[in-house]
């Protein structure tokens, strides 16, 4: 663009000086007439002629000085075009008619053009910077669909409100449809502004995040993360920054999410960006959150807040994207505030085995073997699964497992069967464990016979080996064995 010269009319002072001098001529003439009453006619004529000549000379000199003042340069706009007054006959200056001065118009009351601002005022700095950069107010006003007079009025209004000259000039450019990159270049060049203050002004004058991001990249050579940090500091939301990363830096969802995480957006904000801008469903968004390093509890929060998932649905997503039982249970406890039974039931519903749930209950809730076994029973695991969990995770001894199962109300035959199947114990060892648990000889004998299918002689030997008295063993076989199995 080329810089245009703004032609301003002569200041009001030109007209005021001419009018004042004209009044002085008339006054001086009147006084001379009054004082000449006592003079001779010839003397009167001489004095009037002298006064008239003197006033004309003064008026001409004052007028020339005023015109010279009006032609002085205006800061930021270059020299005014020279305007020379046409020679005026003396009768025009002294007559009743208003003066006619070429190139100088007297101001209309309340309608004249505003004086050109000084270069040390806000409006002067703003318009001067625009002019020096190659813009004209006429061109910018036309692009903005307004007039130069209204544009000047707007500039003065913004300055009066305390807006900085840089922002005033940027607002003029934005209103005129200039792109953010062009405005940012102007700010960096004319006002020596760095990336952050330039971006703040771009936001203030109405540019959108994507436009600001483009300016930061092209003018200030910022990286994707550098740009994102500036936008975040300006108060933009994660979805807006994600859009800028995708549009200006061509980043896919995971790469954009990684930057959002790196500049400390919350996990829920990152998830919102993935959902709102990249249109990802819960599973896909959660997979990205896991891939960029968020914990299961954080991902669960995002699933609940952004995708409105309840505990069981969130746990299913966590399971689908590869979190293990411990991590899922931690999320259920930490974010959804579930008690152990409820969390364990959700894991069981997802297909986790009793051993994995036992480990999670121990790690997350700090539960010991007996408490874990109780939860596993409540949520419906079979006794064999419970015994295996106790044996495999807690390394619980057979006798302790038997004691736990007895405490949970399992029958002696069930316990004996567990000791045989899970721990591969012989009948005599099982009998010893059962005796140690306080079961009566008759109950032990019946359980061993049922589980191990023992003959009478083998059972007698086991009971005798367990230290029972021969009389008691004899009574058992006489009263009970023979009644059940026959003698």
Short mmCIF file of C-alpha atoms in Angstrom, two decimals:
data_model
loop_
_atom_site.label_atom_id
_atom_site.label_comp_id
_atom_site.label_asym_id
_atom_site.label_seq_id
_atom_site.Cartn_x
_atom_site.Cartn_y
_atom_site.Cartn_z
CA UNK A 1 0.00 0.00 0.00
CA UNK A 2 1.11 3.63 -0.49
CA UNK A 3 0.93 6.30 2.17
CA UNK A 4 -1.64 9.00 1.34
CA UNK A 5 -1.35 12.63 2.32
CA UNK A 6 -4.24 13.88 4.45
CA UNK A 7 -5.22 17.44 3.30
CA UNK A 8 -6.63 19.33 6.27
CA UNK A 9 -8.42 22.73 6.12
CA UNK A 10 -6.78 25.78 7.66
CA UNK A 11 -7.35 26.03 11.40
CA UNK A 12 -10.10 28.19 12.72
CA UNK A 13 -7.55 30.72 13.81
CA UNK A 14 -7.20 32.04 10.22
CA UNK A 15 -10.81 33.09 10.11
CA UNK A 16 -10.80 34.45 13.65
CA UNK A 17 -7.75 36.63 12.96
CA UNK A 18 -9.26 38.08 9.80
CA UNK A 19 -12.56 38.88 11.53
CA UNK A 20 -10.77 40.47 14.48
CA UNK A 21 -8.65 42.69 12.25
CA UNK A 22 -11.66 43.70 10.19
CA UNK A 23 -13.40 44.81 13.38
CA UNK A 24 -10.31 46.76 14.40
CA UNK A 25 -10.30 48.63 11.05
CA UNK A 26 -13.94 49.64 11.46
CA UNK A 27 -13.39 50.72 15.09
CA UNK A 28 -10.31 52.74 14.22
CA UNK A 29 -12.18 54.48 11.38
CA UNK A 30 -15.08 55.33 13.67
CA UNK A 31 -12.79 56.89 16.25
CA UNK A 32 -11.09 58.92 13.58
CA UNK A 33 -14.43 60.22 12.37
CA UNK A 34 -15.45 61.24 15.89
CA UNK A 35 -12.17 62.98 16.57
CA UNK A 36 -12.32 64.81 13.24
CA UNK A 37 -15.46 66.72 14.01
CA UNK A 38 -13.39 69.65 15.22
CA UNK A 39 -10.84 69.35 12.43
CA UNK A 40 -10.76 70.87 9.06
CA UNK A 41 -12.11 68.74 6.20
CA UNK A 42 -8.73 68.24 4.64
CA UNK A 43 -7.22 67.04 7.89
CA UNK A 44 -10.05 64.57 8.39
CA UNK A 45 -9.53 63.02 4.98
CA UNK A 46 -5.81 62.59 5.58
CA UNK A 47 -6.28 60.86 8.93
CA UNK A 48 -8.90 58.53 7.58
CA UNK A 49 -6.70 57.55 4.68
CA UNK A 50 -3.74 56.90 7.01
CA UNK A 51 -5.80 54.72 9.33
CA UNK A 52 -7.26 52.79 6.47
CA UNK A 53 -3.82 52.10 4.95
CA UNK A 54 -2.40 51.02 8.31
CA UNK A 55 -5.22 48.54 9.02
CA UNK A 56 -5.03 47.01 5.57
CA UNK A 57 -1.31 46.45 6.03
CA UNK A 58 -1.86 44.80 9.43
CA UNK A 59 -4.65 42.57 8.13
CA UNK A 60 -2.56 41.39 5.20
CA UNK A 61 0.39 40.50 7.42
CA UNK A 62 -1.80 38.68 9.97
CA UNK A 63 -3.57 36.75 7.26
CA UNK A 64 -0.28 35.62 5.67
CA UNK A 65 1.01 34.42 9.06
CA UNK A 66 -2.19 32.50 9.73
CA UNK A 67 -2.08 30.78 6.36
CA UNK A 68 1.56 29.85 6.94
CA UNK A 69 0.58 28.28 10.30
CA UNK A 70 -2.16 26.29 8.63
CA UNK A 71 0.33 24.80 6.15
CA UNK A 72 2.71 23.39 8.74
CA UNK A 73 3.17 19.59 8.67
CA UNK A 74 0.96 17.34 10.83
CA UNK A 75 2.89 14.57 12.61
CA UNK A 76 2.33 11.17 11.03
CA UNK A 77 0.69 12.56 7.90
CA UNK A 78 3.38 14.43 5.94
CA UNK A 79 3.14 18.05 4.76
CA UNK A 80 -0.19 19.58 3.99
CA UNK A 81 -0.75 20.65 0.42
CA UNK A 82 0.06 24.28 -0.05
CA UNK A 83 -2.94 26.54 -0.43
CA UNK A 84 -2.43 30.16 -1.36
CA UNK A 85 -5.16 32.70 -0.74
CA UNK A 86 -6.35 34.52 -3.80
CA UNK A 87 -5.66 38.25 -3.72
CA UNK A 88 -8.62 40.04 -2.22
CA UNK A 89 -9.65 43.56 -3.07
CA UNK A 90 -9.51 45.98 -0.20
CA UNK A 91 -13.21 46.54 -0.42
CA UNK A 92 -13.77 42.82 0.41
CA UNK A 93 -11.77 43.06 3.60
CA UNK A 94 -13.44 46.23 4.74
CA UNK A 95 -16.90 45.65 3.41
CA UNK A 96 -19.78 43.81 5.03
CA UNK A 97 -19.40 40.58 3.06
CA UNK A 98 -17.65 37.55 4.71
CA UNK A 99 -14.14 36.92 3.38
CA UNK A 100 -13.66 34.37 0.61
CA UNK A 101 -10.30 32.58 1.12
CA UNK A 102 -9.30 29.75 -1.23
CA UNK A 103 -8.30 26.51 0.53
CA UNK A 104 -9.37 27.69 3.97
CA UNK A 105 -12.88 27.07 5.22
CA UNK A 106 -14.23 28.62 8.39
CA UNK A 107 -15.34 25.95 10.90
CA UNK A 108 -19.01 25.16 11.14
CA UNK A 109 -20.26 25.12 14.70
CA UNK A 110 -19.91 21.54 16.00
CA UNK A 111 -19.42 20.16 12.50
CA UNK A 112 -15.79 20.80 11.67
CA UNK A 113 -13.16 18.09 11.31
CA UNK A 114 -11.27 17.15 14.46
CA UNK A 115 -7.77 18.57 14.65
CA UNK A 116 -5.05 16.13 13.64
CA UNK A 117 -3.83 14.41 16.84
CA UNK A 118 -0.40 15.12 18.17
CA UNK A 119 2.13 12.33 17.71
CA UNK A 120 2.55 11.97 21.46
CA UNK A 121 -1.13 11.19 22.10
CA UNK A 122 -2.74 7.75 21.95
CA UNK A 123 -4.59 8.52 18.73
CA UNK A 124 -1.55 10.19 17.26
CA UNK A 125 0.67 7.20 18.02
CA UNK A 126 -1.90 4.76 16.66
CA UNK A 127 -2.64 6.62 13.42
CA UNK A 128 1.00 7.52 12.97
CA UNK A 129 2.03 3.88 13.26
CA UNK A 130 -0.59 2.87 10.73
CA UNK A 131 0.49 5.62 8.35
CA UNK A 132 4.18 4.83 8.71
CA UNK A 133 3.46 1.17 8.01
CA UNK A 134 1.73 2.11 4.76
CA UNK A 135 -1.95 2.19 5.67
CA UNK A 136 -4.31 5.09 5.07
CA UNK A 137 -7.28 5.83 7.27
CA UNK A 138 -9.38 6.37 4.15
CA UNK A 139 -8.56 2.88 2.87
CA UNK A 140 -9.05 1.20 6.23
CA UNK A 141 -12.33 3.01 6.79
CA UNK A 142 -13.57 1.90 3.37
CA UNK A 143 -12.61 -1.71 4.10
CA UNK A 144 -14.44 -1.51 7.41
CA UNK A 145 -17.54 -0.11 5.72
CA UNK A 146 -17.38 3.25 7.47
CA UNK A 147 -16.11 6.77 6.88
CA UNK A 148 -12.82 8.37 7.82
CA UNK A 149 -14.61 10.78 10.15
CA UNK A 150 -16.35 7.94 12.00
CA UNK A 151 -13.13 5.93 12.13
CA UNK A 152 -11.32 8.89 13.71
CA UNK A 153 -14.18 9.21 16.17
CA UNK A 154 -13.85 5.52 17.09
CA UNK A 155 -10.10 5.87 17.54
CA UNK A 156 -10.61 8.80 19.90
CA UNK A 157 -13.25 6.86 21.83
CA UNK A 158 -10.99 3.85 22.28
CA UNK A 159 -8.11 6.05 23.37
CA UNK A 160 -10.35 7.90 25.83
CA UNK A 161 -11.26 4.52 27.37
CA UNK A 162 -7.60 3.88 28.14
CA UNK A 163 -6.87 1.45 25.32
CA UNK A 164 -3.22 1.28 24.32
CA UNK A 165 -2.20 2.76 20.95
CA UNK A 166 -1.06 -0.70 19.80
CA UNK A 167 -4.46 -2.22 20.53
CA UNK A 168 -6.26 0.74 18.97
CA UNK A 169 -4.28 0.28 15.76
CA UNK A 170 -4.86 -3.50 15.84
CA UNK A 171 -8.59 -2.92 16.32
CA UNK A 172 -8.63 -0.70 13.23
CA UNK A 173 -6.93 -3.46 11.24
CA UNK A 174 -9.25 -6.18 12.53
CA UNK A 175 -12.33 -4.08 11.77
CA UNK A 176 -10.95 -3.55 8.27
CA UNK A 177 -10.76 -7.31 7.75
CA UNK A 178 -7.01 -7.74 7.98
CA UNK A 179 -5.88 -11.26 8.93
CA UNK A 180 -4.34 -11.96 12.30
CA UNK A 181 -0.97 -12.74 10.77
CA UNK A 182 -0.87 -9.31 9.10
CA UNK A 183 -1.91 -7.57 12.31
CA UNK A 184 0.65 -9.50 14.35
CA UNK A 185 3.38 -8.55 11.88
CA UNK A 186 2.33 -4.91 12.21
CA UNK A 187 2.42 -5.11 16.03
CA UNK A 188 5.84 -6.77 16.04
CA UNK A 189 7.24 -4.27 13.55
CA UNK A 190 5.64 -1.00 14.63
CA UNK A 191 5.40 -1.55 18.39
CA UNK A 192 8.14 -4.18 18.87
CA UNK A 193 5.74 -6.50 20.66
CA UNK A 194 6.70 -10.11 21.44
CA UNK A 195 4.47 -13.16 21.00
CA UNK A 196 2.53 -13.05 24.27
CA UNK A 197 1.52 -9.35 24.29
CA UNK A 198 0.74 -9.53 20.57
CA UNK A 199 -1.47 -12.59 21.13
CA UNK A 200 -3.26 -10.82 23.98
CA UNK A 201 -4.04 -7.86 21.73
CA UNK A 202 -5.18 -10.18 18.94
CA UNK A 203 -7.59 -11.79 21.37
CA UNK A 204 -8.76 -8.45 22.72
CA UNK A 205 -9.64 -7.10 19.28
CA UNK A 206 -11.64 -10.16 18.28
CA UNK A 207 -9.46 -12.70 16.50
CA UNK A 208 -10.37 -16.35 17.22
CA UNK A 209 -7.91 -18.92 18.62
CA UNK A 210 -7.15 -20.54 15.27
CA UNK A 211 -6.28 -17.14 13.78
CA UNK A 212 -4.09 -16.26 16.75
CA UNK A 213 -2.36 -19.65 16.51
CA UNK A 214 -1.61 -19.03 12.85
CA UNK A 215 -0.07 -15.65 13.70
CA UNK A 216 2.02 -17.15 16.50
CA UNK A 217 3.33 -19.81 14.17
CA UNK A 218 4.00 -17.65 11.11
CA UNK A 219 5.13 -14.40 12.72
CA UNK A 220 6.83 -15.61 15.90
CA UNK A 221 7.83 -19.11 14.74
CA UNK A 222 6.36 -20.83 17.80
CA UNK A 223 6.20 -24.62 18.06
CA UNK A 224 2.90 -26.37 18.58
CA UNK A 225 3.46 -26.63 22.32
CA UNK A 226 4.70 -23.06 22.55
CA UNK A 227 1.59 -21.82 20.77
CA UNK A 228 -0.64 -23.97 22.98
CA UNK A 229 0.95 -22.53 26.12
CA UNK A 230 0.25 -18.99 24.92
CA UNK A 231 -3.39 -19.80 24.14
CA UNK A 232 -3.80 -21.49 27.53
CA UNK A 233 -2.33 -18.45 29.28
CA UNK A 234 -4.84 -16.30 27.39
CA UNK A 235 -7.64 -18.33 28.99
CA UNK A 236 -8.76 -20.45 26.06
CA UNK A 237 -10.38 -23.82 26.76
CA UNK A 238 -8.77 -27.12 25.86
CA UNK A 239 -11.12 -27.81 22.89
CA UNK A 240 -10.20 -24.41 21.40
CA UNK A 241 -6.49 -25.11 21.77
CA UNK A 242 -7.01 -28.61 20.35
CA UNK A 243 -8.67 -27.09 17.30
CA UNK A 244 -5.72 -24.74 16.79
CA UNK A 245 -3.28 -27.64 17.10
CA UNK A 246 -5.22 -29.66 14.54
CA UNK A 247 -5.88 -26.86 12.03
CA UNK A 248 -2.61 -24.93 12.18
CA UNK A 249 -0.12 -27.68 13.10
CA UNK A 250 -1.98 -30.63 11.53
CA UNK A 251 -1.88 -32.72 14.71
CA UNK A 252 -4.03 -35.81 15.21
CA UNK A 253 -6.03 -36.46 18.38
CA UNK A 254 -3.35 -38.29 20.39
CA UNK A 255 -0.59 -35.79 19.57
CA UNK A 256 -2.85 -32.87 20.44
CA UNK A 257 -3.91 -34.56 23.67
CA UNK A 258 -0.28 -35.13 24.64
CA UNK A 259 0.44 -31.40 24.28
CA UNK A 260 -2.67 -30.49 26.26
CA UNK A 261 -1.47 -32.80 29.04
CA UNK A 262 2.08 -31.39 28.86
CA UNK A 263 0.84 -27.82 29.41
CA UNK A 264 -1.20 -28.93 32.43
CA UNK A 265 -4.77 -29.06 31.27
CA UNK A 266 -6.78 -31.34 33.57
CA UNK A 267 -7.60 -34.85 32.39
CA UNK A 268 -11.26 -33.89 32.14
CA UNK A 269 -10.33 -30.92 29.93
CA UNK A 270 -8.22 -33.12 27.66
CA UNK A 271 -11.06 -35.62 27.44
CA UNK A 272 -13.46 -32.80 26.61
CA UNK A 273 -11.19 -31.74 23.75
CA UNK A 274 -11.11 -35.30 22.43
CA UNK A 275 -14.88 -35.55 22.62
CA UNK A 276 -15.86 -32.03 21.54
CA UNK A 277 -13.37 -31.35 18.75
CA UNK A 278 -12.17 -34.79 17.61
CA UNK A 279 -15.62 -36.41 18.13
CA UNK A 280 -14.19 -39.48 19.89
CA UNK A 281 -16.40 -41.93 21.80
CA UNK A 282 -15.58 -42.94 25.37
CA UNK A 283 -13.46 -46.02 24.58
CA UNK A 284 -11.32 -44.20 22.01
CA UNK A 285 -10.81 -41.14 24.19
CA UNK A 286 -9.95 -43.31 27.21
CA UNK A 287 -7.43 -45.27 25.15
CA UNK A 288 -5.65 -42.03 24.23
CA UNK A 289 -5.70 -40.84 27.82
CA UNK A 290 -4.12 -44.13 28.89
CA UNK A 291 -1.56 -43.96 26.07
CA UNK A 292 -0.36 -40.49 27.09
CA UNK A 293 0.14 -41.54 30.70
CA UNK A 294 -2.98 -40.88 32.72
CA UNK A 295 -3.79 -43.30 35.57
CA UNK A 296 -6.93 -45.40 35.70
CA UNK A 297 -8.44 -43.17 38.39
CA UNK A 298 -7.91 -40.09 36.20
CA UNK A 299 -9.36 -41.79 33.15
CA UNK A 300 -12.34 -42.92 35.23
CA UNK A 301 -12.94 -39.32 36.28
CA UNK A 302 -12.86 -38.20 32.66
CA UNK A 303 -15.28 -40.96 31.66
CA UNK A 304 -17.68 -39.92 34.40
CA UNK A 305 -17.44 -36.15 33.89
CA UNK A 306 -17.21 -35.92 30.11
CA UNK A 307 -19.04 -39.05 28.95
CA UNK A 308 -21.49 -39.40 31.89
CA UNK A 309 -20.52 -43.03 32.59
CA UNK A 310 -21.41 -44.71 35.87
CA UNK A 311 -19.01 -46.92 37.82
CA UNK A 312 -19.74 -50.23 36.08
CA UNK A 313 -19.64 -48.70 32.58
CA UNK A 314 -16.44 -46.81 33.35
CA UNK A 315 -14.86 -49.98 34.73
CA UNK A 316 -15.79 -51.81 31.54
CA UNK A 317 -14.01 -49.15 29.47
CA UNK A 318 -10.96 -49.31 31.72
CA UNK A 319 -10.90 -53.06 31.29
CA UNK A 320 -11.32 -52.81 27.53
CA UNK A 321 -8.34 -50.47 27.13
CA UNK A 322 -6.03 -52.67 29.17
CA UNK A 323 -6.02 -51.54 32.77
CA UNK A 324 -5.63 -54.44 35.24
CA UNK A 325 -7.90 -55.39 38.14
CA UNK A 326 -5.91 -53.48 40.75
CA UNK A 327 -6.05 -50.26 38.70
CA UNK A 328 -9.74 -50.61 37.96
CA UNK A 329 -10.58 -51.30 41.58
CA UNK A 330 -8.50 -48.30 42.63
CA UNK A 331 -10.53 -46.13 40.27
CA UNK A 332 -13.76 -47.54 41.65
CA UNK A 333 -12.66 -46.84 45.20
CA UNK A 334 -10.90 -43.50 44.71
CA UNK A 335 -13.23 -41.75 42.26
CA UNK A 336 -16.57 -43.56 42.61
CA UNK A 337 -16.16 -44.14 46.39
CA UNK A 338 -17.34 -47.75 46.20
CA UNK A 339 -17.00 -50.12 49.14
CA UNK A 340 -15.07 -53.35 48.69
CA UNK A 341 -18.09 -55.60 48.03
CA UNK A 342 -19.46 -53.29 45.32
CA UNK A 343 -16.11 -52.84 43.59
CA UNK A 344 -15.40 -56.57 43.70
CA UNK A 345 -18.84 -57.33 42.27
CA UNK A 346 -18.13 -55.06 39.29
CA UNK A 347 -14.83 -56.81 38.65
CA UNK A 348 -16.54 -60.19 38.88
CA UNK A 349 -19.11 -58.95 36.38
CA UNK A 350 -16.25 -58.06 34.02
CA UNK A 351 -14.98 -61.64 34.20
CA UNK A 352 -12.08 -61.32 36.60
CA UNK A 353 -11.17 -64.46 38.56
CA UNK A 354 -11.31 -64.69 42.32
CA UNK A 355 -7.52 -64.60 42.63
CA UNK A 356 -7.26 -61.30 40.71
CA UNK A 357 -10.05 -59.80 42.77
CA UNK A 358 -8.44 -61.06 45.98
CA UNK A 359 -5.24 -59.29 45.02
CA UNK A 360 -7.11 -56.08 44.21
CA UNK A 361 -8.99 -56.20 47.50
CA UNK A 362 -5.74 -56.62 49.36
CA UNK A 363 -3.85 -53.89 47.45
CA UNK A 364 -6.61 -51.28 47.25
CA UNK A 365 -8.60 -51.87 50.41
CA UNK A 366 -5.83 -53.43 52.53
CA UNK A 367 -7.91 -56.48 53.29
CA UNK A 368 -6.39 -59.68 54.70
CA UNK A 369 -7.17 -63.24 53.68
CA UNK A 370 -10.21 -63.87 55.88
CA UNK A 371 -11.86 -60.57 54.94
CA UNK A 372 -11.13 -61.19 51.26
CA UNK A 373 -12.65 -64.64 51.46
CA UNK A 374 -15.76 -63.13 53.00
CA UNK A 375 -16.12 -60.66 50.11
CA UNK A 376 -15.56 -63.37 47.54
CA UNK A 377 -18.29 -65.47 49.13
CA UNK A 378 -20.70 -62.51 49.26
CA UNK A 379 -20.28 -61.74 45.54
CA UNK A 380 -20.94 -65.36 44.61
CA UNK A 381 -17.65 -67.16 44.07
CA UNK A 382 -17.66 -70.90 44.73
CA UNK A 383 -15.76 -72.26 47.69
CA UNK A 384 -13.16 -73.81 45.40
CA UNK A 385 -12.45 -70.39 43.83
CA UNK A 386 -12.16 -68.82 47.25
CA UNK A 387 -9.78 -71.51 48.48
CA UNK A 388 -7.66 -71.15 45.34
CA UNK A 389 -7.49 -67.37 45.81
CA UNK A 390 -6.40 -67.79 49.41
CA UNK A 391 -3.82 -70.36 48.43
CA UNK A 392 -2.46 -68.66 45.30
CA UNK A 393 -2.38 -65.00 46.33
CA UNK A 394 -1.99 -65.12 50.08
CA UNK A 395 0.01 -68.37 50.16
CA UNK A 396 -2.27 -69.44 52.96
CA UNK A 397 -1.60 -72.81 54.56
CA UNK A 398 -4.22 -75.53 54.28
CA UNK A 399 -5.10 -75.44 57.97
CA UNK A 400 -5.60 -71.67 57.83
CA UNK A 401 -7.77 -71.97 54.73
CA UNK A 402 -9.83 -74.63 56.47
CA UNK A 403 -10.23 -72.38 59.49
CA UNK A 404 -11.33 -69.45 57.28
CA UNK A 405 -13.84 -71.63 55.47
CA UNK A 406 -15.20 -72.90 58.78
CA UNK A 407 -15.58 -69.28 59.91
CA UNK A 408 -17.54 -68.53 56.75
CA UNK A 409 -19.98 -71.34 57.64
CA UNK A 410 -18.96 -74.01 55.19
CA UNK A 411 -19.75 -77.60 56.18
CA UNK A 412 -17.06 -80.01 57.37
CA UNK A 413 -17.47 -82.19 54.33
CA UNK A 414 -16.93 -79.14 52.07
CA UNK A 415 -13.80 -78.24 53.98
CA UNK A 416 -12.50 -81.77 53.82
CA UNK A 417 -13.11 -81.84 50.09
CA UNK A 418 -11.19 -78.56 49.64
CA UNK A 419 -8.28 -79.91 51.61
CA UNK A 420 -8.19 -82.96 49.38
CA UNK A 421 -8.79 -81.26 45.99
CA UNK A 422 -6.95 -77.97 46.39
CA UNK A 423 -4.14 -79.00 48.70
CA UNK A 424 -3.90 -82.69 47.73
CA UNK A 425 -3.82 -83.80 51.36
CA UNK A 426 -4.23 -87.36 52.52
CA UNK A 427 -7.13 -88.43 54.70
CA UNK A 428 -5.04 -88.65 57.83
CA UNK A 429 -3.74 -85.07 57.36
CA UNK A 430 -7.21 -83.80 56.65
CA UNK A 431 -8.46 -85.57 59.79
CA UNK A 432 -5.72 -83.93 61.83
CA UNK A 433 -6.65 -80.44 60.48
CA UNK A 434 -10.29 -81.03 61.18
CA UNK A 435 -9.56 -82.21 64.72
CA UNK A 436 -7.45 -79.09 65.20
CA UNK A 437 -10.43 -76.99 64.17
CA UNK A 438 -12.42 -78.52 67.01
CA UNK A 439 -14.69 -80.84 65.13
CA UNK A 440 -15.98 -83.90 67.00
CA UNK A 441 -14.65 -87.36 66.20
CA UNK A 442 -17.96 -88.46 64.76
CA UNK A 443 -18.09 -85.45 62.32
CA UNK A 444 -14.50 -86.05 61.27
CA UNK A 445 -15.14 -89.76 60.71
CA UNK A 446 -18.20 -89.06 58.61
CA UNK A 447 -16.40 -86.37 56.52
CA UNK A 448 -13.39 -88.55 55.88
CA UNK A 449 -15.60 -91.50 54.92
CA UNK A 450 -17.64 -89.32 52.52
CA UNK A 451 -14.72 -87.50 50.90
CA UNK A 452 -12.13 -90.26 50.80
CA UNK A 453 -14.52 -93.27 50.62
CA UNK A 454 -12.59 -95.03 53.39
CA UNK A 455 -13.09 -98.63 54.50
CA UNK A 456 -13.79 -99.35 58.18
CA UNK A 457 -10.29 -100.57 58.94
CA UNK A 458 -8.65 -97.53 57.28
CA UNK A 459 -10.89 -95.15 59.19
CA UNK A 460 -10.17 -96.95 62.48
CA UNK A 461 -6.46 -96.57 61.89
CA UNK A 462 -6.82 -92.82 61.10
CA UNK A 463 -8.96 -92.16 64.17
CA UNK A 464 -6.57 -94.13 66.35
CA UNK A 465 -3.69 -92.20 64.80
CA UNK A 466 -5.45 -88.96 65.67
CA UNK A 467 -5.28 -90.00 69.34
CA UNK A 468 -8.86 -90.90 69.94
CA UNK A 469 -9.46 -93.57 72.64
CA UNK A 470 -10.23 -97.08 71.47
CA UNK A 471 -13.43 -97.13 73.49
CA UNK A 472 -14.60 -93.96 71.76
CA UNK A 473 -13.69 -95.39 68.37
CA UNK A 474 -15.50 -98.65 69.20
CA UNK A 475 -18.61 -96.82 70.33
CA UNK A 476 -18.57 -94.80 67.09
CA UNK A 477 -18.51 -97.89 64.91
CA UNK A 478 -21.10 -99.65 67.00
CA UNK A 479 -23.54 -96.79 67.30
CA UNK A 480 -22.99 -94.84 64.09
CA UNK A 481 -21.03 -96.79 61.51
CA UNK A 482 -23.12 -99.88 61.74
CA UNK A 483 -26.27 -97.78 61.63
CA UNK A 484 -25.13 -96.10 58.39
CA UNK A 485 -23.01 -98.63 56.56
CA UNK A 486 -23.90 -101.87 58.32
CA UNK A 487 -21.58 -104.07 60.35
#
